[in-house]
Short mmCIF file of C-alpha atoms in Angstrom, two decimals:
data_model
loop_
_atom_site.label_atom_id
_atom_site.label_comp_id
_atom_site.label_asym_id
_atom_site.label_seq_id
_atom_site.Cartn_x
_atom_site.Cartn_y
_atom_site.Cartn_z
CA MET A 1 -22.26 8.55 3.54
CA SER A 2 -22.95 7.31 7.03
CA SER A 3 -25.49 9.28 9.01
CA GLY A 4 -25.21 7.31 12.25
CA GLY A 5 -21.78 8.32 13.51
CA PHE A 6 -18.38 7.02 12.54
CA PRO A 7 -18.91 3.65 10.73
CA PHE A 8 -16.05 1.87 12.53
CA PHE A 9 -17.24 -1.71 11.98
CA ARG A 10 -17.86 -1.23 8.26
CA LEU A 11 -14.40 0.29 7.88
CA LEU A 12 -12.94 -2.68 9.78
CA VAL A 13 -14.54 -5.00 7.23
CA ILE A 14 -12.74 -3.09 4.47
CA ALA A 15 -9.55 -3.26 6.55
CA GLY A 16 -9.96 -7.03 6.76
CA ALA A 17 -10.35 -7.27 3.00
CA ILE A 18 -7.18 -5.18 2.55
CA PHE A 19 -5.39 -7.44 5.06
CA ALA A 20 -6.25 -10.48 2.92
CA SER A 21 -5.19 -8.71 -0.28
CA VAL A 22 -1.80 -7.49 1.00
CA SER A 23 -1.04 -10.79 2.73
CA SER A 24 -1.71 -12.58 -0.56
CA GLU A 25 0.55 -10.18 -2.44
CA PHE A 26 3.62 -10.63 -0.23
CA LEU A 27 3.20 -14.24 0.94
CA PRO A 28 5.84 -15.59 -1.52
CA THR A 29 8.53 -13.40 0.10
CA GLY A 30 8.38 -15.50 3.25
CA LEU A 31 8.35 -18.85 1.43
CA LEU A 32 11.20 -18.37 -1.04
CA PRO A 33 13.37 -21.37 -0.12
CA GLU A 34 10.54 -23.93 0.00
CA MET A 35 8.90 -22.77 -3.22
CA ALA A 36 12.18 -22.58 -5.11
CA ALA A 37 13.26 -26.05 -3.97
CA GLU A 38 10.03 -27.80 -4.95
CA LEU A 39 9.59 -26.02 -8.28
CA LYS A 40 13.31 -26.38 -9.10
CA VAL A 41 13.94 -22.68 -9.78
CA SER A 42 16.21 -20.11 -8.16
CA GLU A 43 15.11 -18.02 -5.19
CA SER A 44 15.44 -14.91 -7.35
CA GLN A 45 12.85 -16.37 -9.74
CA ILE A 46 10.42 -16.80 -6.84
CA GLY A 47 11.21 -13.23 -5.78
CA LEU A 48 10.31 -12.20 -9.32
CA LEU A 49 6.73 -13.24 -8.53
CA VAL A 50 6.37 -10.12 -6.36
CA THR A 51 7.93 -7.93 -9.08
CA VAL A 52 5.61 -9.36 -11.74
CA PHE A 53 2.64 -8.81 -9.43
CA ALA A 54 3.61 -5.12 -8.95
CA ALA A 55 4.28 -4.62 -12.66
CA THR A 56 0.85 -6.04 -13.50
CA VAL A 57 -0.72 -3.59 -11.05
CA VAL A 58 1.10 -0.66 -12.67
CA LEU A 59 0.02 -1.59 -16.19
CA SER A 60 -3.57 -2.62 -15.51
CA THR A 61 -4.98 -0.44 -12.73
CA ALA A 62 -5.93 2.67 -14.72
CA PRO A 63 -7.53 0.94 -17.74
CA LEU A 64 -9.45 -1.53 -15.56
CA THR A 65 -10.68 1.33 -13.38
CA VAL A 66 -12.04 3.13 -16.46
CA LEU A 67 -13.72 -0.04 -17.75
CA THR A 68 -15.48 -0.75 -14.43
CA ARG A 69 -16.46 2.78 -13.40
CA ARG A 70 -20.19 2.12 -13.64
CA TYR A 71 -20.24 -1.15 -11.74
CA SER A 72 -21.41 -1.37 -8.12
CA ARG A 73 -18.48 -0.69 -5.76
CA LYS A 74 -19.64 -3.29 -3.24
CA TRP A 75 -20.12 -6.11 -5.71
CA LEU A 76 -16.97 -5.24 -7.61
CA MET A 77 -15.10 -5.59 -4.32
CA VAL A 78 -16.75 -8.99 -3.79
CA VAL A 79 -15.74 -10.16 -7.28
CA LEU A 80 -12.15 -8.99 -6.78
CA LEU A 81 -11.88 -10.80 -3.46
CA GLY A 82 -13.19 -13.89 -5.25
CA VAL A 83 -10.38 -13.50 -7.78
CA PHE A 84 -7.85 -13.28 -4.90
CA ALA A 85 -9.24 -16.51 -3.46
CA VAL A 86 -8.99 -18.28 -6.84
CA THR A 87 -5.45 -16.94 -7.29
CA ASN A 88 -4.36 -18.41 -3.96
CA VAL A 89 -5.94 -21.77 -4.82
CA LEU A 90 -4.11 -21.76 -8.16
CA CYS A 91 -0.84 -21.02 -6.35
CA ALA A 92 -1.53 -23.87 -3.96
CA ILE A 93 -2.00 -26.40 -6.78
CA ALA A 94 0.58 -24.95 -9.21
CA PRO A 95 2.34 -27.84 -11.01
CA SER A 96 5.05 -25.57 -12.47
CA TYR A 97 6.71 -22.20 -12.12
CA GLU A 98 5.05 -20.94 -15.30
CA PHE A 99 1.61 -21.85 -13.92
CA LEU A 100 2.44 -20.02 -10.69
CA LEU A 101 3.57 -16.96 -12.64
CA GLY A 102 0.24 -16.89 -14.50
CA ALA A 103 -1.65 -17.09 -11.21
CA ARG A 104 0.31 -14.13 -9.85
CA ILE A 105 -0.48 -12.06 -12.96
CA LEU A 106 -4.17 -12.80 -12.39
CA GLY A 107 -3.78 -11.63 -8.79
CA GLY A 108 -2.05 -8.45 -9.93
CA LEU A 109 -4.91 -7.63 -12.29
CA ALA A 110 -7.34 -7.76 -9.37
CA HIS A 111 -5.07 -6.05 -6.82
CA GLY A 112 -4.72 -2.65 -8.47
CA LEU A 113 -8.44 -2.38 -9.20
CA PHE A 114 -9.18 -3.49 -5.63
CA TRP A 115 -7.21 -0.52 -4.24
CA ALA A 116 -8.93 1.82 -6.71
CA VAL A 117 -12.27 0.68 -5.26
CA THR A 118 -11.59 0.48 -1.51
CA GLY A 119 -10.28 4.03 -0.92
CA PRO A 120 -13.18 5.85 -2.61
CA TYR A 121 -15.62 3.37 -1.03
CA ALA A 122 -14.38 4.29 2.46
CA ALA A 123 -14.61 7.98 1.51
CA LEU A 124 -18.29 7.51 0.64
CA LEU A 125 -19.02 6.21 4.15
CA VAL A 126 -17.83 9.31 6.02
CA PRO A 127 -17.94 13.12 5.76
CA LYS A 128 -14.81 14.87 4.53
CA HIS A 129 -13.67 15.92 7.99
CA GLN A 130 -13.35 12.23 8.97
CA LEU A 131 -11.58 11.08 5.81
CA ALA A 132 -8.04 10.69 7.20
CA ARG A 133 -9.41 8.77 10.20
CA ALA A 134 -11.42 6.46 7.94
CA ILE A 135 -8.50 5.78 5.59
CA SER A 136 -6.26 5.09 8.61
CA VAL A 137 -8.72 2.45 9.83
CA THR A 138 -8.92 0.72 6.45
CA ASN A 139 -5.15 0.96 5.86
CA ALA A 140 -4.62 -0.77 9.21
CA GLY A 141 -5.41 -3.92 7.24
CA GLY A 142 -2.22 -3.44 5.22
CA THR A 143 -0.18 -2.83 8.37
CA ALA A 144 -1.64 -5.94 9.98
CA ALA A 145 -0.68 -7.95 6.90
CA PHE A 146 3.00 -7.15 7.46
CA ILE A 147 2.83 -7.66 11.24
CA LEU A 148 0.67 -10.82 11.25
CA GLY A 149 -0.47 -12.06 7.84
CA VAL A 150 2.82 -12.59 6.04
CA PRO A 151 4.76 -13.80 9.13
CA LEU A 152 2.02 -16.27 10.14
CA GLY A 153 1.59 -17.50 6.56
CA SER A 154 5.35 -17.95 6.32
CA ALA A 155 5.46 -19.81 9.63
CA LEU A 156 2.71 -22.15 8.45
CA GLY A 157 4.55 -22.75 5.18
CA HIS A 158 7.83 -23.46 6.99
CA ALA A 159 6.23 -25.80 9.53
CA LEU A 160 3.96 -27.77 7.17
CA ASP A 161 3.90 -26.95 3.45
CA TRP A 162 4.02 -23.77 1.37
CA ARG A 163 1.03 -24.94 -0.66
CA LEU A 164 -1.03 -25.22 2.51
CA ALA A 165 -0.14 -21.61 3.35
CA PHE A 166 -1.70 -20.44 0.06
CA ALA A 167 -4.75 -22.66 0.62
CA VAL A 168 -5.30 -21.19 4.09
CA MET A 169 -4.90 -17.70 2.67
CA ALA A 170 -7.62 -18.50 0.13
CA GLY A 171 -9.90 -19.40 3.03
CA VAL A 172 -9.10 -16.12 4.80
CA VAL A 173 -9.97 -14.19 1.64
CA VAL A 174 -13.31 -16.01 1.33
CA LEU A 175 -14.10 -15.17 4.96
CA PHE A 176 -13.65 -11.45 4.35
CA MET A 177 -15.53 -11.70 1.06
CA LEU A 178 -18.53 -13.00 3.01
CA LEU A 179 -18.20 -10.18 5.54
CA VAL A 180 -18.29 -7.66 2.68
CA VAL A 181 -21.46 -9.29 1.32
CA LEU A 182 -23.17 -9.27 4.73
CA PHE A 183 -22.12 -5.97 6.26
CA LEU A 184 -21.12 -3.40 3.63
CA PRO A 185 -23.95 -1.34 2.14
CA PRO A 186 -24.22 -0.44 -1.53
CA VAL A 187 -22.98 3.10 -2.19
CA SER A 188 -23.68 5.61 -4.92
CA HIS A 189 -20.33 6.48 -6.43
CA LEU A 190 -21.37 8.13 -9.69
CA VAL A 191 -21.75 11.92 -9.68
CA THR A 192 -25.04 13.05 -11.21
CA LEU A 193 -24.77 16.00 -13.58
CA ALA A 194 -26.87 19.06 -12.86
CA THR A 195 -29.55 20.04 -15.35
CA GLY A 196 -27.89 21.40 -18.47
CA GLU A 197 -24.40 20.42 -17.29
CA ILE A 198 -22.13 18.78 -19.86
CA ALA A 199 -19.82 15.95 -18.85
CA LEU A 200 -16.20 17.00 -19.42
CA PRO A 201 -13.36 14.62 -20.29
CA VAL A 202 -11.34 13.58 -17.27
CA ARG A 203 -8.27 15.44 -18.55
CA LYS A 204 -10.22 18.72 -18.26
CA ASP A 205 -11.24 18.17 -14.64
CA ARG A 206 -9.77 21.07 -12.66
CA SER A 207 -8.51 18.76 -9.89
CA VAL A 208 -6.25 16.67 -12.16
CA PRO A 209 -3.13 18.81 -11.42
CA ALA A 210 -3.68 18.28 -7.70
CA VAL A 211 -3.85 14.51 -8.17
CA VAL A 212 -0.67 14.57 -10.27
CA ILE A 213 1.15 16.52 -7.55
CA VAL A 214 0.16 13.97 -4.91
CA CYS A 215 1.25 11.06 -7.11
CA ILE A 216 4.65 12.64 -7.83
CA THR A 217 5.15 13.21 -4.11
CA VAL A 218 4.26 9.59 -3.40
CA ILE A 219 6.69 8.31 -6.02
CA LEU A 220 9.51 10.29 -4.40
CA VAL A 221 8.82 9.38 -0.78
CA ILE A 222 8.02 5.70 -1.38
CA THR A 223 10.98 5.25 -3.72
CA GLY A 224 13.20 6.74 -1.02
CA HIS A 225 11.70 4.46 1.60
CA ASN A 226 12.14 1.32 -0.50
CA VAL A 227 15.68 2.14 -1.64
CA PHE A 228 16.69 1.43 1.95
CA TYR A 229 13.95 -0.77 3.41
CA THR A 230 14.23 -3.41 0.68
CA TYR A 231 17.77 -4.11 1.88
CA ILE A 232 17.27 -3.42 5.58
CA ALA A 233 18.13 -6.99 6.65
CA PRO A 234 21.61 -7.13 5.07
CA TRP A 235 22.29 -3.50 6.09
CA SER A 236 21.37 -4.27 9.70
CA ILE A 237 23.77 -7.22 9.74
CA GLN A 238 26.67 -5.74 7.78
CA VAL A 239 26.57 -2.12 8.96
CA GLY A 240 24.34 -2.08 12.02
CA GLY A 241 26.00 -4.95 13.85
CA VAL A 242 22.72 -6.81 14.38
CA PRO A 243 23.18 -10.60 14.60
CA GLU A 244 21.41 -12.55 11.88
CA SER A 245 19.19 -14.23 14.46
CA GLY A 246 18.00 -10.80 15.63
CA VAL A 247 16.70 -9.60 12.27
CA PRO A 248 13.17 -11.14 12.59
CA GLY A 249 12.70 -9.42 15.95
CA LEU A 250 13.98 -6.16 14.51
CA LEU A 251 11.51 -6.33 11.64
CA PHE A 252 8.66 -7.18 14.00
CA ALA A 253 9.53 -4.11 16.10
CA TYR A 254 9.56 -2.04 12.92
CA GLY A 255 6.10 -3.32 11.96
CA ALA A 256 4.65 -2.72 15.43
CA ALA A 257 6.05 0.84 15.49
CA GLY A 258 4.41 1.44 12.11
CA ALA A 259 1.04 0.63 13.68
CA ILE A 260 1.66 3.45 16.18
CA GLY A 261 2.39 5.81 13.30
CA LEU A 262 -0.82 4.78 11.56
CA ILE A 263 -2.85 5.55 14.69
CA LEU A 264 -1.18 8.96 15.02
CA GLY A 265 -1.85 9.70 11.36
CA GLY A 266 -5.52 8.91 11.84
CA ALA A 267 -5.71 11.01 15.01
CA PHE A 268 -4.14 14.16 13.57
CA GLY A 269 -4.48 13.85 9.79
CA ASP A 270 -7.96 15.37 9.61
CA ARG A 271 -7.19 18.30 11.93
CA PHE A 272 -3.74 19.09 10.56
CA PRO A 273 -3.60 17.61 7.01
CA ARG A 274 -0.61 19.58 5.75
CA GLY A 275 1.29 19.62 9.02
CA SER A 276 0.86 15.87 9.52
CA VAL A 277 2.30 15.04 6.08
CA ASN A 278 5.18 17.48 6.40
CA LEU A 279 6.08 16.30 9.92
CA ALA A 280 5.92 12.64 8.82
CA PHE A 281 8.25 13.23 5.86
CA ALA A 282 10.68 15.27 7.96
CA GLY A 283 10.63 12.67 10.73
CA VAL A 284 11.40 9.83 8.31
CA ALA A 285 14.30 11.78 6.79
CA VAL A 286 15.78 12.67 10.19
CA SER A 287 15.39 9.10 11.50
CA ILE A 288 17.22 7.67 8.48
CA LEU A 289 19.94 10.33 8.77
CA LEU A 290 20.42 9.27 12.41
CA LEU A 291 20.92 5.70 11.16
CA CYS A 292 23.48 7.02 8.65
CA LEU A 293 25.43 8.75 11.41
CA PHE A 294 25.04 6.47 14.43
CA GLY A 295 23.72 3.12 13.15
CA THR A 296 26.78 1.01 13.83
CA SER A 297 25.55 -0.96 16.85
CA VAL A 298 22.32 -2.65 17.93
CA VAL A 299 20.83 -0.02 20.25
CA PRO A 300 20.98 3.01 17.89
CA VAL A 301 19.82 0.79 15.01
CA VAL A 302 16.74 -0.32 16.97
CA VAL A 303 15.97 3.24 18.10
CA GLY A 304 16.46 4.64 14.59
CA LEU A 305 14.30 1.97 12.94
CA VAL A 306 11.49 2.40 15.47
CA LEU A 307 11.47 6.19 14.98
CA TRP A 308 11.57 5.73 11.19
CA SER A 309 8.62 3.36 11.33
CA ILE A 310 6.55 5.58 13.64
CA PHE A 311 6.94 8.55 11.30
CA PHE A 312 6.43 6.47 8.16
CA GLY A 313 3.52 4.39 9.51
CA GLY A 314 0.91 7.03 8.76
CA VAL A 315 2.32 8.13 5.39
CA PRO A 316 0.33 5.74 3.12
CA ALA A 317 -2.99 6.60 4.81
CA LEU A 318 -2.20 10.33 4.82
CA MET A 319 -1.40 10.25 1.11
CA HIS A 320 -4.53 8.24 0.31
CA SER A 321 -6.53 10.81 2.25
CA ARG A 322 -4.74 13.67 0.47
CA VAL A 323 -5.43 12.32 -3.02
CA LEU A 324 -9.11 11.78 -2.21
CA HIS A 325 -9.36 15.30 -0.79
CA SER A 326 -7.53 16.68 -3.83
CA ALA A 327 -9.68 14.93 -6.44
CA SER A 328 -13.15 16.06 -7.39
CA GLU A 329 -15.83 13.50 -6.59
CA ARG A 330 -16.24 12.52 -10.24
CA ILE A 331 -12.62 11.33 -10.58
CA ARG A 332 -12.03 9.87 -7.10
CA ASP A 333 -11.81 6.32 -8.43
CA LEU A 334 -9.28 7.34 -11.09
CA ALA A 335 -7.33 9.32 -8.49
CA ALA A 336 -7.17 6.24 -6.27
CA ALA A 337 -6.09 4.14 -9.27
CA SER A 338 -3.35 6.66 -10.09
CA LEU A 339 -2.13 6.62 -6.50
CA THR A 340 -2.03 2.81 -6.51
CA THR A 341 0.02 2.94 -9.70
CA ALA A 342 2.37 5.52 -8.13
CA PHE A 343 2.89 3.33 -5.05
CA ASN A 344 3.72 0.27 -7.14
CA ILE A 345 6.08 2.19 -9.43
CA ALA A 346 7.88 3.42 -6.33
CA ILE A 347 7.99 0.00 -4.64
CA GLY A 348 9.52 -1.65 -7.68
CA GLY A 349 11.64 1.36 -8.63
CA GLY A 350 13.00 1.77 -5.11
CA ALA A 351 14.11 -1.86 -5.00
CA LEU A 352 15.78 -1.56 -8.42
CA LEU A 353 17.51 1.72 -7.58
CA GLY A 354 18.65 0.36 -4.24
CA GLY A 355 20.07 -2.73 -5.91
CA ALA A 356 21.97 -0.62 -8.45
CA LEU A 357 23.40 1.61 -5.71
CA LEU A 358 24.33 -1.42 -3.63
CA ASP A 359 26.22 -3.00 -6.53
CA GLY A 360 27.89 0.25 -7.53
CA PHE A 361 28.71 1.93 -4.22
CA GLY A 362 28.11 -0.56 -1.41
CA ILE A 363 25.33 -1.04 1.10
CA ALA A 364 26.33 1.87 3.35
CA VAL A 365 25.19 4.40 0.71
CA LEU A 366 21.55 3.25 0.78
CA PRO A 367 20.31 5.25 3.80
CA TRP A 368 21.95 8.41 2.45
CA ALA A 369 20.14 7.97 -0.88
CA ALA A 370 16.87 7.25 0.93
CA ALA A 371 17.14 10.35 3.10
CA GLY A 372 17.94 12.51 0.07
CA LEU A 373 14.87 11.33 -1.85
CA ILE A 374 12.60 11.83 1.16
CA VAL A 375 13.92 15.37 1.72
CA LEU A 376 13.18 16.02 -1.97
CA ALA A 377 9.64 14.69 -1.43
CA LEU A 378 9.22 17.10 1.50
CA VAL A 379 10.41 20.02 -0.63
CA VAL A 380 7.96 19.09 -3.40
CA ALA A 381 5.08 18.69 -0.91
CA VAL A 382 5.70 22.07 0.73
CA SER A 383 6.42 24.02 -2.47
CA THR A 384 3.36 22.70 -4.32
CA ASP A 385 0.81 23.08 -1.52
CA ARG A 386 -0.66 26.32 -2.89
CA VAL A 387 -0.94 24.94 -6.41
CA ARG A 388 -2.51 21.71 -5.16
CA ILE A 389 -5.07 23.45 -2.99
CA ALA A 390 -5.90 26.02 -5.67
CA ALA A 391 -6.55 23.19 -8.16
CA HIS A 392 -9.20 21.70 -5.89
CA PRO A 393 -9.67 23.47 -2.54
CA SER A 394 -11.23 21.16 0.07
#
């Protein structure tokens, strides 16, 4: 834990590493046409690369976290960033779709474990009363990936070559790997047992119910978010009246507004942990309901999306902070792994559920479904607060 004030620069290094990781994960989404054309596969098959990546994370994060619990957090982060760099190089030289798919599976294996390491690592650098602020700083790397990393990588791929975009991304990953080596200190992440104390199995840790509650809440709110957001471009055009040429600008505004939400989450999450989460959930639900009711022309669509993004922008950091507060120190890494798994289940599940609703009932039903799931998440969060806090008060 840092004894010299808030370790802003060290947290920025972690944020940079997260930026490289998330940009690598979603880079194919911006290069679908070029990759599909050269590899002679459909665009949906290229889109499947993101799904396979997420599925690999879901299946591998928990077991890999258990297997690597005793390894140095700093050097494990360095190794995982090295794997990201290799993955991007393999994508850049991929001679076939099958080769590319294998490279993405390798990246997915590293990605889930990476998130299981970075959250607890940041928590070890600060006292508990600064945890939400610290997680907000590190999670800014993920926000920056959507605002800058993926769009710039896509622009490079469009202008020159998609393979070059992956090669450049490999270089970016190596840069942040070197920064981790140079500027992040080793941390002691293993909890030493007191004299005479017996190590209990993880399942008997008294904070496990609290972690489960947080993960269930995350699955509900992120599924709700992705039911709608996955299909926001066609909804904006077909229902919202946004011209096709205006969609990139709309998505950029959404991303920038999310950065505001992240800052607000960091500013208030430590002082008002329960209130911040409840207000964020309620704000997202109300914003989407406003889109349901009034989102039939450009101005209300832009206003609704910006409000939605501001309220949602801090949610991932707030939930990462909540799960780390909820977990005892001895299972923080497993709690972070479980949360990563919950996020990826919800990302993939939200897209699948949204697609099924779209096919069965039409695109206009998606925001209603999203709002309903997020209201349910709010109900679960509020109704389980006492149980969660009693399981591990902190």
